[in-house]
C-alpha cells in the first residue's frame, strides 16, 4: 500500500484501520453512489419531504450558538439552478470544512423551514476543496464516484478515490482469473474493464456492466469455496450404505407388515396417512443418498405444514434399520422437548430386535439431551448412546459437547431455523467417526422451519444439496388471514373465537413479545389470559402455555387442549413449531407487528391443519411502513416461498447471512434480491470449474483470490489434490 504516491505511514495506518491492507482490498471499496456531472443537479427541483443528494458549491458559511447553547453552522449551497440552506448542529468543524468555494455532495431529507428549503445534519462528501487546484476534477471524468468516507480514520471520499485511481492507473491491464469461455457465455465484461467501469466511469452507463461482473465474481468466489469444500468432504468421507428399500415407501397405511420387515416399512404401514407425491419423491432422493457410499448432505425445504416431520423420521428409521443411531438437533430446549414428544408418539409401538433382551425385541428408545437434563438422567442417556441402547437422541447444542459419544451414529437431522453454522454441523457429523476416527460419516439432513428463497439458500446452505417438498398434504384450505388494524376489527377476531369454540373448535391466542426474560414473558401471558377470561372470552375454558412451565405441566396443558378440555390456549411463541391440533381453527396474534414475516407464517401454520375452514387475525394498530408491508403480505399470501421473498426484500441479506459468514465477508456489491440470476450462474460456473479442475491447479489466479478469504489451514485443505 505504501508504494502509492500519497500513501505514507499515516495514511497506511488509516487504511489499515479500515481493514484495507492490499490493493485488492482497496479496489473492492466500492462507491456508494455516483454524481453524474453531465446532468446538472437542479436545486430548484428538490421536493420537500424526500431524501436527495445535491451537489453544489458553498457560497456562505457562518456559525452561532442557539438558545440551548448548541453550536449551529449554517451553510448556503448553490448551483446554477438555485440554492438551499444546510444546517449542522454540534459540528463546529463544519465551518472550517465547508469554506466558501468548496464543492460538495450533501445527502439528507429536504425539509422546509420558514419558507426555505433546508437540510439538517446531512452526509457530506467534499468533492472539490477550497483551493480547488489539488482536486483536479478532470482526472475523474464526468462521473464522480462517491466513496464511503470515514470520519474516524480521517479519510475523505476524495482521498480514497485518489488512491484507487492511482492504483488502477499504475496497475495497467489486470489479469482476468475468469476463463474467457465463461465470460463470453454469460456476457460478462473483462476484469480490467469492470474495475475501471466502477471506479473511473466515463459515463454512467459504464457502471452497470462493471457492477454485474464484480458481483458475479463475489458470488463465484463463494460458490467455488463451497464447491471445493463439498469436493474435499466427498473425497475424504467414509459414508454408510444404509439399507433403504424404495418399495417400502409404497406400502399402504393400515396394511399388514410382518415383524421382520424394515422399521421404515412397519412405520409407514402403521401411520395415519399415506405419503404425498412430493414427500415420496423427496424420500426417494434421500434413500438414494443414504444407500450410497457418499454421506448425504441435504437441505430439506418445505412450507409450514408440508409434512417434513415424517420425512425426517423415515430417514432416522432407515439408519436404525441398519443397526445405527439417529440424532435430531433442535435450536431451543422447548423445540427439542416438543420434537421428543411427537417422535415418541409417532414411533410408539415400533420395536427392534435386540438379542440381549428377553424375547429378542425391545421398543425403540428415544431420549432427550438438553441443558436441562442433568446429573444421573444425563449420565443414563450418555451411557445409552455409547452402548447403543438409545436409538434416537433429540437435543440442543448440548449434543455437541465432547462427552456425547455414539456407538454408531448413522443419521442426523437438524431442525434449522437458521441457527446452526457450518462448524456446528461438522462437529455433530464428526461424532460418527468415534474417538479413533475409525467410524463412519453419518448422513445429514437439514430442515428449514420456513422456506428461504432458493438463491439465498444457495449462498447460506451452499454446501448442501437441496430438496423441496412442493405440495401440501391433501385437503388443506388456505387460512383466512385478516389484519385487524382498528380496535373494532379486534372485536371481530374475538367474536370469531367465541363462535368457533361454540361450534366445537379451538383457538390459539399468541401474546405479544415482551422485552426481558422468559419470566417476564411468562407473567405477561398469564395476565393476558386472566384479562381475556374477564373480558372478551368470558366463560371459555382458557389455558396458558409458555417456556417457563415445567415439562409435565406443559404436557398436561397440551393434552387438555388437544382433547378439547380447554377451548383457548394463550401462549408465547413456544407454539410456533410442532404443535399439531387439527381442531384448532382460529389464531389471534396480538401486537403482530412485533413479529417477523417468517415467524408469523410459522405461527399461522398452527391452524388450518384439518379440513375445516380456519382464520388468523393479526392485531396491530401500527402504522409503520414496514409493519404495513409485513402484515399485508401475510394477508395476501399463504405461500411460504413467496413470503420468504418479501422478507428478503425487506430485511436485505444481512439478516440471512448474518452470523454465518465467519471471517471476511466477500459480498460487498452483490445483492441476493436483485442479483438472483447471478447466484445461479455463479453456482453453475463454480461446479463446472471444480468438476473439471478439482483443486484449481489450472486456475491459479482464481485459487489465489480465494486464498484472500480463507486461512492457511483451510487453503491447504481445499487445494490439496
Ligand atoms: P412441517 O413441514 O411444518 O413440519 P408437519 O410435518 O408438522 O409439517 O406436518 C403438518 C401436518 O400435516 C401434520 O398434521 C401431519 O400429520 C400432516 N401430514 C403430513 N403429511 C401428510 C400426508 N401425507 N397426508 C396427510 N397429512 C399429512
Ligand atoms: Mg415441523
XYZ file of C-alpha atoms and ligand atoms in Angstrom:
749
model
C 0.000 0.000 0.000
C 2.734 2.391 0.989
C 4.023 2.266 -2.558
C 1.200 4.513 -3.622
C 2.230 8.096 -4.147
C 0.258 9.816 -1.432
C 0.246 6.983 0.987
C 2.741 7.484 3.752
C 2.838 5.988 7.189
C -0.096 7.920 8.498
C -2.422 7.047 5.661
C -1.306 3.447 5.646
C -2.343 3.331 9.281
C -5.643 4.983 8.445
C -6.289 2.476 5.687
C -5.304 -0.435 7.886
C -7.766 0.729 10.493
C -10.417 0.348 7.811
C -9.273 -3.188 7.117
C -7.526 -2.229 3.897
C -4.209 -3.986 3.593
C -3.790 -4.702 -0.067
C -4.549 -3.175 -3.411
C -7.268 -5.797 -3.785
C -8.887 -4.533 -0.579
C -8.660 -1.016 -1.901
C -10.196 -1.837 -5.244
C -13.099 -3.530 -3.508
C -14.113 -0.407 -1.663
C -16.942 0.472 -3.949
C -18.593 3.827 -4.484
C -21.755 4.420 -2.534
C -23.151 6.429 -5.370
C -22.174 8.476 -8.364
C -22.690 12.064 -9.275
C -23.278 12.373 -12.919
C -21.706 15.723 -13.699
C -23.132 15.609 -17.173
C -26.520 16.124 -15.606
C -26.612 19.349 -13.698
C -28.271 18.918 -10.315
C -31.026 21.437 -10.211
C -31.507 22.623 -6.689
C -34.762 24.233 -7.636
C -36.196 20.784 -8.345
C -35.956 19.438 -4.835
C -39.060 18.017 -3.279
C -39.707 18.738 0.364
C -40.012 15.570 2.410
C -37.819 13.442 0.173
C -34.230 12.363 0.541
C -31.914 13.836 -2.023
C -28.269 14.075 -2.893
C -27.464 17.551 -4.077
C -24.205 18.739 -5.488
C -23.325 22.360 -5.204
C -20.851 25.000 -4.201
C -20.654 26.585 -0.779
C -21.448 30.305 -1.080
C -21.647 31.371 2.518
C -20.898 29.841 5.873
C -21.466 31.129 9.374
C -21.892 29.807 12.845
C -23.657 30.852 16.019
C -24.996 29.471 19.250
C -28.598 28.508 19.672
C -30.575 29.408 22.762
C -29.914 25.901 24.069
C -26.208 26.527 23.730
C -25.610 24.286 20.752
C -23.248 25.339 18.005
C -25.126 25.758 14.777
C -23.286 26.052 11.475
C -25.297 27.453 8.611
C -24.153 26.924 5.056
C -25.663 28.240 1.856
C -25.150 25.906 -1.068
C -25.922 26.852 -4.644
C -25.793 25.615 -8.135
C -26.898 27.375 -11.275
C -30.487 26.424 -10.595
C -30.982 27.614 -7.057
C -29.812 27.326 -3.509
C -30.561 25.552 -0.272
C -29.706 26.122 3.340
C -27.747 23.395 5.092
C -27.512 23.434 8.878
C -25.386 21.424 11.258
C -25.807 21.151 14.990
C -22.880 20.430 17.303
C -20.464 20.110 14.397
C -18.422 23.270 14.753
C -15.692 21.868 12.481
C -18.019 22.073 9.520
C -17.315 25.790 9.379
C -13.687 25.015 8.514
C -14.525 22.076 6.257
C -17.109 23.892 4.210
C -15.402 27.172 3.395
C -16.786 29.234 0.548
C -15.820 27.727 -2.791
C -15.890 24.119 -1.625
C -17.919 21.859 -3.870
C -19.581 19.001 -2.116
C -22.369 16.495 -2.172
C -24.991 16.794 0.548
C -27.267 13.937 1.296
C -30.305 14.198 3.548
C -34.028 14.654 3.660
C -35.173 18.009 2.353
C -37.297 19.911 4.833
C -38.832 23.315 4.861
C -38.084 25.926 7.498
C -39.530 29.420 7.475
C -40.448 29.040 3.848
C -36.994 27.970 2.793
C -35.787 24.515 1.798
C -33.218 23.113 4.140
C -31.144 20.055 5.027
C -30.197 19.273 8.604
C -27.043 17.337 9.502
C -26.657 15.800 6.024
C -23.975 13.330 4.992
C -21.284 15.403 3.288
C -18.797 14.348 0.665
C -16.373 17.076 -0.243
C -15.565 16.774 -3.927
C -13.532 19.902 -4.590
C -11.704 21.599 -1.762
C -11.451 25.325 -1.074
C -8.328 25.915 -3.150
C -9.614 23.770 -5.970
C -6.286 23.133 -7.628
C -5.201 19.886 -5.948
C -8.635 18.479 -6.610
C -8.309 18.034 -10.285
C -11.819 17.233 -11.320
C -10.855 16.468 -14.880
C -8.951 13.461 -13.593
C -12.127 11.698 -12.662
C -14.047 12.288 -15.793
C -17.588 13.353 -15.850
C -18.971 10.838 -13.420
C -17.753 11.212 -9.856
C -17.802 8.138 -7.660
C -18.579 8.884 -4.040
C -16.895 6.557 -1.589
C -17.959 5.873 1.951
C -15.776 8.440 3.658
C -14.504 7.568 7.076
C -14.565 10.273 9.685
C -12.907 8.013 12.207
C -9.917 7.186 10.049
C -9.812 10.731 8.735
C -10.118 9.737 5.097
C -12.397 11.583 2.741
C -14.206 10.118 -0.195
C -11.893 12.166 -2.306
C -8.726 10.669 -0.848
C -9.981 7.126 -1.125
C -10.959 7.782 -4.718
C -7.497 9.164 -5.345
C -5.750 6.049 -4.038
C -7.967 3.805 -6.082
C -7.448 5.909 -9.140
C -3.693 5.764 -8.748
C -3.681 2.025 -8.073
C -5.704 1.329 -11.175
C -3.563 3.519 -13.415
C -0.327 2.077 -12.125
C -1.559 -1.497 -12.331
C -2.381 -1.225 -16.016
C -4.290 -4.125 -17.533
C -5.280 -6.674 -14.887
C -5.078 -10.414 -15.355
C -8.511 -11.916 -15.533
C -8.970 -15.042 -13.412
C -12.237 -15.951 -15.092
C -11.856 -18.125 -18.192
C -12.835 -16.305 -21.360
C -15.308 -19.032 -22.241
C -17.298 -18.342 -19.069
C -17.139 -14.597 -19.647
C -18.385 -14.928 -23.168
C -21.145 -17.313 -22.292
C -22.513 -15.090 -19.540
C -21.844 -11.801 -21.293
C -19.541 -10.528 -18.570
C -17.063 -7.726 -19.164
C -13.362 -8.212 -18.521
C -11.734 -7.721 -15.139
C -9.901 -4.535 -16.123
C -12.988 -3.032 -17.654
C -15.016 -3.882 -14.578
C -12.710 -2.085 -12.142
C -12.373 0.927 -14.382
C -16.065 0.978 -15.048
C -16.955 1.148 -11.387
C -14.155 3.405 -10.161
C -13.434 5.628 -13.140
C -16.502 5.525 -15.332
C -16.536 7.774 -18.342
C -20.242 7.776 -18.351
C -22.855 6.444 -16.013
C -23.665 3.645 -18.469
C -20.263 2.070 -17.753
C -21.249 1.317 -14.208
C -23.919 -1.356 -14.610
C -21.935 -3.936 -16.625
C -18.941 -3.364 -14.375
C -21.020 -3.920 -11.300
C -22.551 -7.049 -12.765
C -19.163 -8.597 -13.405
C -17.830 -7.706 -9.959
C -20.945 -9.026 -8.245
C -20.626 -12.205 -10.250
C -17.048 -12.570 -9.062
C -18.176 -12.251 -5.461
C -20.739 -14.992 -5.861
C -18.299 -17.086 -7.834
C -15.656 -16.955 -5.114
C -18.238 -18.003 -2.573
C -19.548 -20.831 -4.715
C -16.042 -22.001 -5.572
C -15.218 -22.271 -1.890
C -18.404 -24.227 -1.335
C -17.808 -26.486 -4.313
C -14.236 -27.182 -3.229
C -15.387 -27.898 0.299
C -18.025 -30.335 -0.943
C -15.471 -31.984 -3.154
C -12.910 -32.456 -0.373
C -15.530 -33.791 2.001
C -16.616 -36.312 -0.556
C -13.072 -37.440 -1.189
C -12.252 -37.813 2.473
C -15.512 -39.327 3.575
C -16.397 -42.809 4.599
C -20.147 -42.910 4.238
C -22.598 -45.539 5.290
C -24.664 -47.650 2.956
C -27.888 -47.721 4.900
C -30.477 -50.311 3.975
C -33.380 -48.363 2.473
C -35.662 -50.161 0.039
C -37.652 -47.933 -2.278
C -40.654 -50.244 -2.314
C -41.008 -49.712 1.433
C -42.173 -46.222 0.521
C -45.148 -47.587 -1.387
C -46.669 -49.510 1.466
C -50.326 -48.627 2.086
C -51.109 -47.217 5.515
C -53.097 -49.717 7.506
C -51.711 -52.655 5.599
C -50.162 -55.519 7.430
C -46.445 -55.831 7.647
C -44.540 -58.672 9.142
C -42.497 -58.047 12.255
C -39.441 -58.954 10.252
C -39.859 -56.191 7.716
C -37.901 -52.963 8.000
C -38.743 -50.281 10.551
C -39.372 -47.910 7.662
C -41.983 -50.281 6.261
C -43.594 -51.014 9.600
C -43.701 -47.298 10.437
C -45.317 -46.270 7.155
C -47.718 -49.191 7.212
C -48.869 -48.223 10.662
C -49.091 -44.491 10.020
C -52.251 -42.402 9.883
C -51.778 -41.290 6.299
C -50.058 -42.107 3.025
C -47.143 -40.056 1.774
C -47.956 -37.287 -0.645
C -46.324 -37.485 -4.048
C -43.904 -34.769 -3.031
C -42.952 -36.495 0.210
C -42.390 -39.713 -1.648
C -40.177 -38.022 -4.219
C -38.114 -36.399 -1.513
C -37.742 -39.671 0.363
C -36.676 -41.385 -2.802
C -33.882 -38.849 -3.147
C -32.960 -39.343 0.487
C -32.993 -43.111 0.061
C -30.625 -42.770 -2.867
C -28.303 -40.613 -0.773
C -28.488 -42.909 2.218
C -27.813 -46.105 0.312
C -24.848 -44.605 -1.496
C -21.325 -44.756 -0.166
C -21.112 -40.961 -0.001
C -22.642 -39.352 3.055
C -25.799 -37.362 2.497
C -25.602 -33.563 2.931
C -29.051 -32.440 2.108
C -31.224 -29.437 2.802
C -34.928 -30.179 3.002
C -37.134 -27.199 2.364
C -40.894 -27.254 2.592
C -43.571 -24.826 3.558
C -45.094 -24.820 7.002
C -47.332 -27.871 7.269
C -45.932 -29.549 4.184
C -45.051 -32.601 6.256
C -41.318 -32.518 6.804
C -41.568 -34.427 10.066
C -42.495 -37.763 8.554
C -39.693 -37.422 6.028
C -37.154 -36.806 8.766
C -38.486 -39.665 10.856
C -38.303 -42.083 7.984
C -34.681 -41.166 7.379
C -33.836 -41.740 11.043
C -35.575 -45.116 10.943
C -33.559 -46.201 7.921
C -30.412 -45.597 9.973
C -31.793 -47.678 12.828
C -32.707 -50.390 10.337
C -29.006 -50.580 9.554
C -28.191 -51.061 13.227
C -27.188 -47.465 13.812
C -28.419 -44.478 15.789
C -30.047 -41.202 14.900
C -29.759 -37.685 16.296
C -32.152 -34.780 15.986
C -30.754 -31.351 16.730
C -33.156 -28.529 17.558
C -32.307 -24.865 18.144
C -34.052 -24.462 21.509
C -34.939 -26.554 24.523
C -38.626 -26.017 24.016
C -38.423 -27.264 20.464
C -36.321 -30.231 21.469
C -38.909 -31.198 24.060
C -41.681 -30.872 21.521
C -39.818 -32.968 18.999
C -39.233 -35.602 21.637
C -42.933 -35.796 22.449
C -44.012 -36.048 18.834
C -41.313 -38.584 17.945
C -42.281 -40.752 20.849
C -45.924 -40.696 19.891
C -45.258 -41.265 16.194
C -42.869 -44.135 16.824
C -44.947 -45.724 19.540
C -45.205 -49.479 19.229
C -42.188 -49.891 16.963
C -39.679 -52.436 18.178
C -36.254 -53.507 17.100
C -34.531 -56.773 17.586
C -32.067 -56.905 20.417
C -30.667 -60.293 21.361
C -29.728 -59.012 24.785
C -33.314 -58.685 25.951
C -35.859 -61.303 26.779
C -37.853 -62.177 23.682
C -35.206 -60.623 21.440
C -37.245 -57.449 20.775
C -37.347 -54.117 22.558
C -39.199 -50.861 21.937
C -37.241 -48.082 20.233
C -35.567 -45.848 22.762
C -35.844 -42.117 22.123
C -34.147 -39.830 24.635
C -33.690 -36.153 25.335
C -30.407 -34.341 25.873
C -30.589 -30.626 26.583
C -29.051 -28.278 29.112
C -31.947 -29.056 31.417
C -31.201 -32.757 31.525
C -28.865 -33.091 34.471
C -26.746 -35.477 36.532
C -27.992 -39.068 36.724
C -30.562 -38.718 33.970
C -27.975 -37.236 31.689
C -25.469 -39.934 32.507
C -28.027 -42.578 31.599
C -28.572 -41.028 28.193
C -24.824 -40.701 27.601
C -24.317 -44.346 28.546
C -27.159 -45.418 26.299
C -25.677 -43.570 23.355
C -22.306 -45.194 23.938
C -23.594 -48.710 24.319
C -26.233 -48.456 21.634
C -29.303 -48.934 23.804
C -30.552 -45.450 22.850
C -31.694 -45.353 19.228
C -32.541 -41.689 18.740
C -31.400 -38.719 20.753
C -33.203 -35.406 20.498
C -31.354 -32.386 21.768
C -29.962 -28.903 21.552
C -26.392 -27.605 21.489
C -25.896 -29.929 24.437
C -25.485 -32.682 21.833
C -22.337 -31.051 20.534
C -20.263 -31.360 23.695
C -17.326 -33.715 23.824
C -18.739 -36.214 26.265
C -21.554 -37.079 23.884
C -20.362 -40.170 22.046
C -22.233 -42.659 19.986
C -21.843 -46.342 19.457
C -22.681 -45.904 15.795
C -24.209 -42.625 14.706
C -25.895 -43.185 11.372
C -28.108 -40.206 10.572
C -28.505 -36.641 11.765
C -31.493 -34.395 11.287
C -31.043 -30.709 12.046
C -34.131 -28.609 12.538
C -32.523 -25.447 11.332
C -34.241 -22.208 11.890
C -31.068 -20.604 10.553
C -29.334 -21.042 13.835
C -26.617 -23.570 13.299
C -23.450 -22.834 11.426
C -21.318 -24.980 9.188
C -18.924 -25.690 12.056
C -21.657 -26.963 14.309
C -22.934 -29.291 11.637
C -19.382 -30.530 11.187
C -18.958 -31.053 14.931
C -22.011 -33.262 15.113
C -21.079 -35.151 11.971
C -17.624 -35.853 13.396
C -19.211 -37.841 16.194
C -19.845 -40.640 13.742
C -16.125 -41.185 13.478
C -15.666 -42.012 17.125
C -12.567 -41.272 19.197
C -10.097 -43.018 16.962
C -11.597 -41.785 13.713
C -12.267 -45.301 12.563
C -16.040 -44.882 12.363
C -18.129 -43.652 9.503
C -19.587 -40.324 8.419
C -23.282 -40.151 9.209
C -25.853 -38.896 6.760
C -27.118 -35.387 7.349
C -30.485 -33.835 6.661
C -31.033 -30.152 7.419
C -34.594 -28.839 7.575
C -35.628 -25.204 7.496
C -38.656 -24.282 9.573
C -39.954 -21.866 6.983
C -38.755 -21.596 3.420
C -35.947 -19.321 2.439
C -35.588 -18.143 -1.149
C -33.738 -20.507 -3.404
C -30.936 -18.108 -4.217
C -30.437 -17.258 -0.566
C -30.327 -20.970 0.199
C -27.596 -21.401 -2.395
C -25.495 -18.924 -0.501
C -26.345 -19.808 3.073
C -26.636 -23.562 2.595
C -24.455 -23.739 -0.474
C -22.545 -26.727 0.832
C -25.723 -28.818 0.829
C -27.756 -30.484 -1.892
C -31.254 -29.132 -1.988
C -34.684 -30.725 -1.993
C -38.049 -29.047 -1.819
C -41.404 -30.504 -0.791
C -43.526 -28.801 -3.375
C -47.025 -29.796 -2.339
C -49.113 -29.643 0.814
C -50.983 -32.675 2.147
C -54.423 -33.055 0.573
C -57.487 -31.184 1.778
C -55.807 -28.071 3.079
C -57.797 -24.867 2.896
C -55.811 -21.645 2.949
C -56.122 -19.868 6.286
C -58.269 -16.741 6.039
C -55.957 -14.026 7.267
C -57.060 -10.587 8.401
C -55.060 -7.711 9.670
C -57.150 -6.096 12.382
C -55.927 -2.515 12.298
C -58.516 -0.792 14.418
C -59.854 -1.731 17.852
C -63.213 -2.555 16.274
C -61.545 -5.075 13.964
C -60.210 -6.778 17.046
C -63.803 -7.280 18.161
C -64.385 -9.292 15.005
C -61.477 -11.535 15.919
C -62.739 -12.239 19.445
C -66.238 -12.838 18.133
C -64.800 -15.398 15.742
C -63.046 -17.137 18.610
C -66.285 -17.380 20.572
C -68.202 -18.603 17.551
C -65.676 -21.278 16.595
C -65.447 -22.537 20.151
C -69.240 -22.706 20.272
C -69.156 -24.989 17.258
C -66.636 -27.319 18.846
C -63.367 -25.917 17.601
C -60.396 -24.449 19.402
C -58.365 -21.253 19.322
C -54.841 -20.004 19.912
C -54.025 -16.562 21.238
C -50.414 -15.564 20.762
C -49.208 -12.939 23.215
C -47.015 -10.046 22.242
C -43.300 -10.441 22.510
C -42.191 -8.542 25.566
C -38.691 -7.399 26.264
C -36.942 -9.050 29.107
C -36.549 -12.504 30.476
C -38.635 -15.572 29.804
C -40.058 -14.965 33.237
C -41.363 -11.550 32.231
C -42.865 -13.103 29.151
C -44.483 -15.808 31.244
C -46.076 -13.227 33.529
C -47.473 -11.325 30.602
C -49.037 -14.470 29.148
C -50.677 -15.318 32.437
C -52.013 -11.786 32.857
C -53.345 -11.680 29.323
C -55.158 -14.968 29.890
C -56.767 -13.524 33.020
C -57.713 -10.350 31.200
C -59.332 -12.269 28.359
C -61.194 -14.512 30.788
C -62.691 -11.422 32.388
C -63.439 -9.631 29.135
C -63.637 -10.824 25.530
C -63.525 -14.537 26.266
C -65.671 -14.800 29.403
C -66.962 -18.277 30.002
C -64.457 -20.071 27.778
C -62.010 -22.577 29.169
C -58.616 -20.927 28.825
C -55.180 -22.467 29.326
C -51.718 -20.920 29.207
C -48.515 -22.201 27.712
C -45.069 -20.673 27.963
C -41.432 -21.684 28.076
C -41.070 -21.304 31.837
C -43.531 -24.068 32.642
C -42.318 -27.449 33.751
C -42.358 -30.088 31.057
C -45.032 -32.109 32.822
C -47.287 -29.060 33.150
C -46.823 -28.199 29.501
C -47.733 -31.720 28.536
C -50.870 -31.599 30.674
C -51.989 -28.331 29.091
C -51.314 -29.580 25.589
C -53.146 -32.829 26.272
C -56.138 -30.898 27.652
C -56.177 -28.623 24.647
C -55.837 -31.499 22.217
C -58.631 -33.428 23.904
C -60.939 -30.403 23.999
C -60.901 -29.899 27.760
C -59.566 -26.424 27.018
C -61.072 -24.129 24.367
C -58.397 -21.493 24.108
C -54.669 -21.640 24.521
C -52.991 -18.342 25.375
C -49.349 -18.837 24.563
C -45.979 -17.404 23.729
C -44.242 -18.361 20.539
C -43.492 -21.754 22.080
C -46.408 -22.941 19.994
C -44.577 -21.810 16.894
C -43.263 -25.187 15.964
C -44.514 -28.677 16.264
C -47.906 -28.045 17.828
C -50.367 -30.027 15.806
C -54.032 -29.801 16.792
C -56.301 -30.161 13.741
C -59.381 -28.911 15.640
C -57.772 -25.516 16.196
C -59.337 -23.194 13.647
C -58.649 -19.674 14.912
C -55.477 -17.886 15.840
C -55.305 -14.368 17.203
C -51.841 -12.830 17.219
C -51.574 -9.769 19.440
C -49.220 -6.929 18.520
C -48.465 -8.786 15.345
C -46.111 -6.081 14.095
C -43.581 -7.233 16.689
C -43.012 -10.471 14.811
C -41.123 -11.105 11.604
C -42.719 -12.489 8.471
C -41.271 -15.961 8.826
C -42.350 -16.198 12.421
C -45.895 -15.040 11.674
C -46.142 -17.540 8.870
C -44.864 -20.294 11.108
C -47.317 -19.327 13.859
C -50.199 -19.224 11.421
C -49.213 -22.719 10.348
C -50.642 -23.984 13.666
C -54.158 -23.547 12.289
C -55.595 -24.836 9.062
C -54.219 -28.294 9.720
C -57.551 -30.072 9.494
C -60.212 -29.984 6.815
C -62.186 -27.120 8.394
C -62.006 -23.500 7.386
C -59.625 -21.504 9.591
C -58.850 -17.906 10.456
C -55.856 -15.949 11.549
C -56.221 -12.404 12.945
C -53.222 -10.145 13.141
C -53.893 -7.466 15.744
C -51.827 -4.373 15.237
C -52.534 -0.685 15.120
C -49.025 0.080 13.936
C -48.792 2.462 11.019
C -45.108 1.956 10.293
C -44.436 1.269 6.619
C -42.562 -1.889 7.462
C -45.408 -3.320 9.504
C -47.653 -2.496 6.593
C -45.524 -4.492 4.158
C -45.234 -7.456 6.503
C -48.820 -7.712 7.640
C -50.264 -7.017 4.195
C -48.033 -9.734 2.768
C -49.435 -12.220 5.258
C -52.974 -11.168 4.490
C -52.344 -11.630 0.805
C -50.362 -14.846 0.684
C -50.154 -18.184 2.421
C -47.255 -19.328 0.271
C -44.128 -19.535 2.386
C -41.790 -19.241 -0.571
C -43.479 -16.062 -1.732
C -43.370 -14.630 1.785
C -39.709 -15.521 2.050
C -39.043 -13.357 -0.983
C -40.868 -10.419 0.587
C -38.894 -10.939 3.768
C -35.574 -10.976 1.960
C -36.538 -7.876 0.030
C -37.481 -6.149 3.250
C -34.632 -7.109 5.513
C -31.864 -7.431 2.995
C -29.368 -10.232 3.013
C -27.657 -9.115 6.195
C -30.005 -10.968 8.455
C -29.957 -14.103 6.379
C -26.222 -14.234 6.001
C -25.737 -12.757 9.449
C -23.582 -14.646 11.826
C -22.995 -17.458 9.404
C -20.468 -15.526 7.452
C -17.450 -16.012 9.554
C -14.330 -14.086 8.833
C -14.339 -11.650 5.990
C -17.463 -11.221 4.060
C -16.942 -11.070 0.349
C -20.413 -9.903 -0.588
C -19.906 -6.190 -0.985
C -21.681 -5.412 -4.203
C -23.753 -8.499 -4.799
C -27.353 -8.497 -3.628
C -29.324 -11.658 -3.098
C -32.504 -9.891 -4.065
C -31.604 -8.149 -7.280
C -28.834 -10.484 -8.418
C -30.698 -13.759 -8.314
C -29.597 -14.847 -11.745
C -26.006 -14.213 -10.899
C -26.193 -16.573 -7.926
C -27.408 -19.409 -10.096
C -24.935 -18.636 -12.845
C -22.065 -18.440 -10.393
C -23.040 -21.734 -8.829
C -23.149 -23.462 -12.183
C -19.862 -21.929 -13.239
C -18.230 -22.980 -9.954
C -19.445 -26.535 -10.290
C -18.254 -26.655 -13.842
C -14.812 -25.319 -12.991
C -14.285 -27.532 -9.941
C -15.712 -30.520 -11.809
C -13.004 -30.208 -14.452
C -10.240 -28.993 -12.163
C -10.879 -30.291 -8.621
C -8.084 -28.409 -6.862
C -7.948 -25.388 -9.181
C -4.492 -26.377 -10.382
C -5.262 -24.998 -13.831
C -6.850 -21.836 -12.429
C -4.088 -20.389 -10.271
C -5.453 -16.850 -10.393
C -8.800 -17.983 -9.074
C -7.106 -20.008 -6.361
C -5.026 -17.002 -5.334
C -8.093 -14.857 -4.988
C -9.820 -17.434 -2.849
C -6.844 -17.512 -0.506
C -7.632 -13.947 0.456
C -10.803 -15.147 2.128
C -9.616 -18.220 3.955
C -6.885 -19.046 6.396
C -3.844 -21.168 5.586
C -5.227 -24.351 7.095
C -8.320 -24.153 5.019
C -6.334 -23.315 1.906
C -4.188 -26.390 2.489
C -7.328 -28.470 2.834
C -9.124 -27.047 -0.200
C -6.254 -27.026 -2.645
C -4.700 -30.372 -1.891
C -5.106 -32.588 -4.872
P -43.961 -29.262 8.801
O -43.400 -29.406 7.440
O -44.458 -27.882 9.069
O -43.035 -29.759 9.865
P -45.589 -31.430 9.697
O -44.637 -32.497 9.451
O -45.781 -30.978 11.104
O -45.248 -30.178 8.807
O -46.983 -31.838 9.060
C -48.069 -30.959 9.066
C -49.372 -31.685 9.261
O -49.681 -32.411 8.089
C -49.361 -32.685 10.388
O -50.631 -32.651 10.989
C -49.155 -34.002 9.696
O -49.683 -35.041 10.424
C -49.913 -33.770 8.400
N -49.400 -34.539 7.276
C -48.112 -34.648 6.906
N -48.006 -35.415 5.815
C -49.251 -35.790 5.466
C -49.803 -36.598 4.408
N -49.024 -37.169 3.505
N -51.143 -36.754 4.374
C -51.921 -36.169 5.298
N -51.482 -35.423 6.314
C -50.159 -35.221 6.410
Mg -42.181 -29.410 11.665
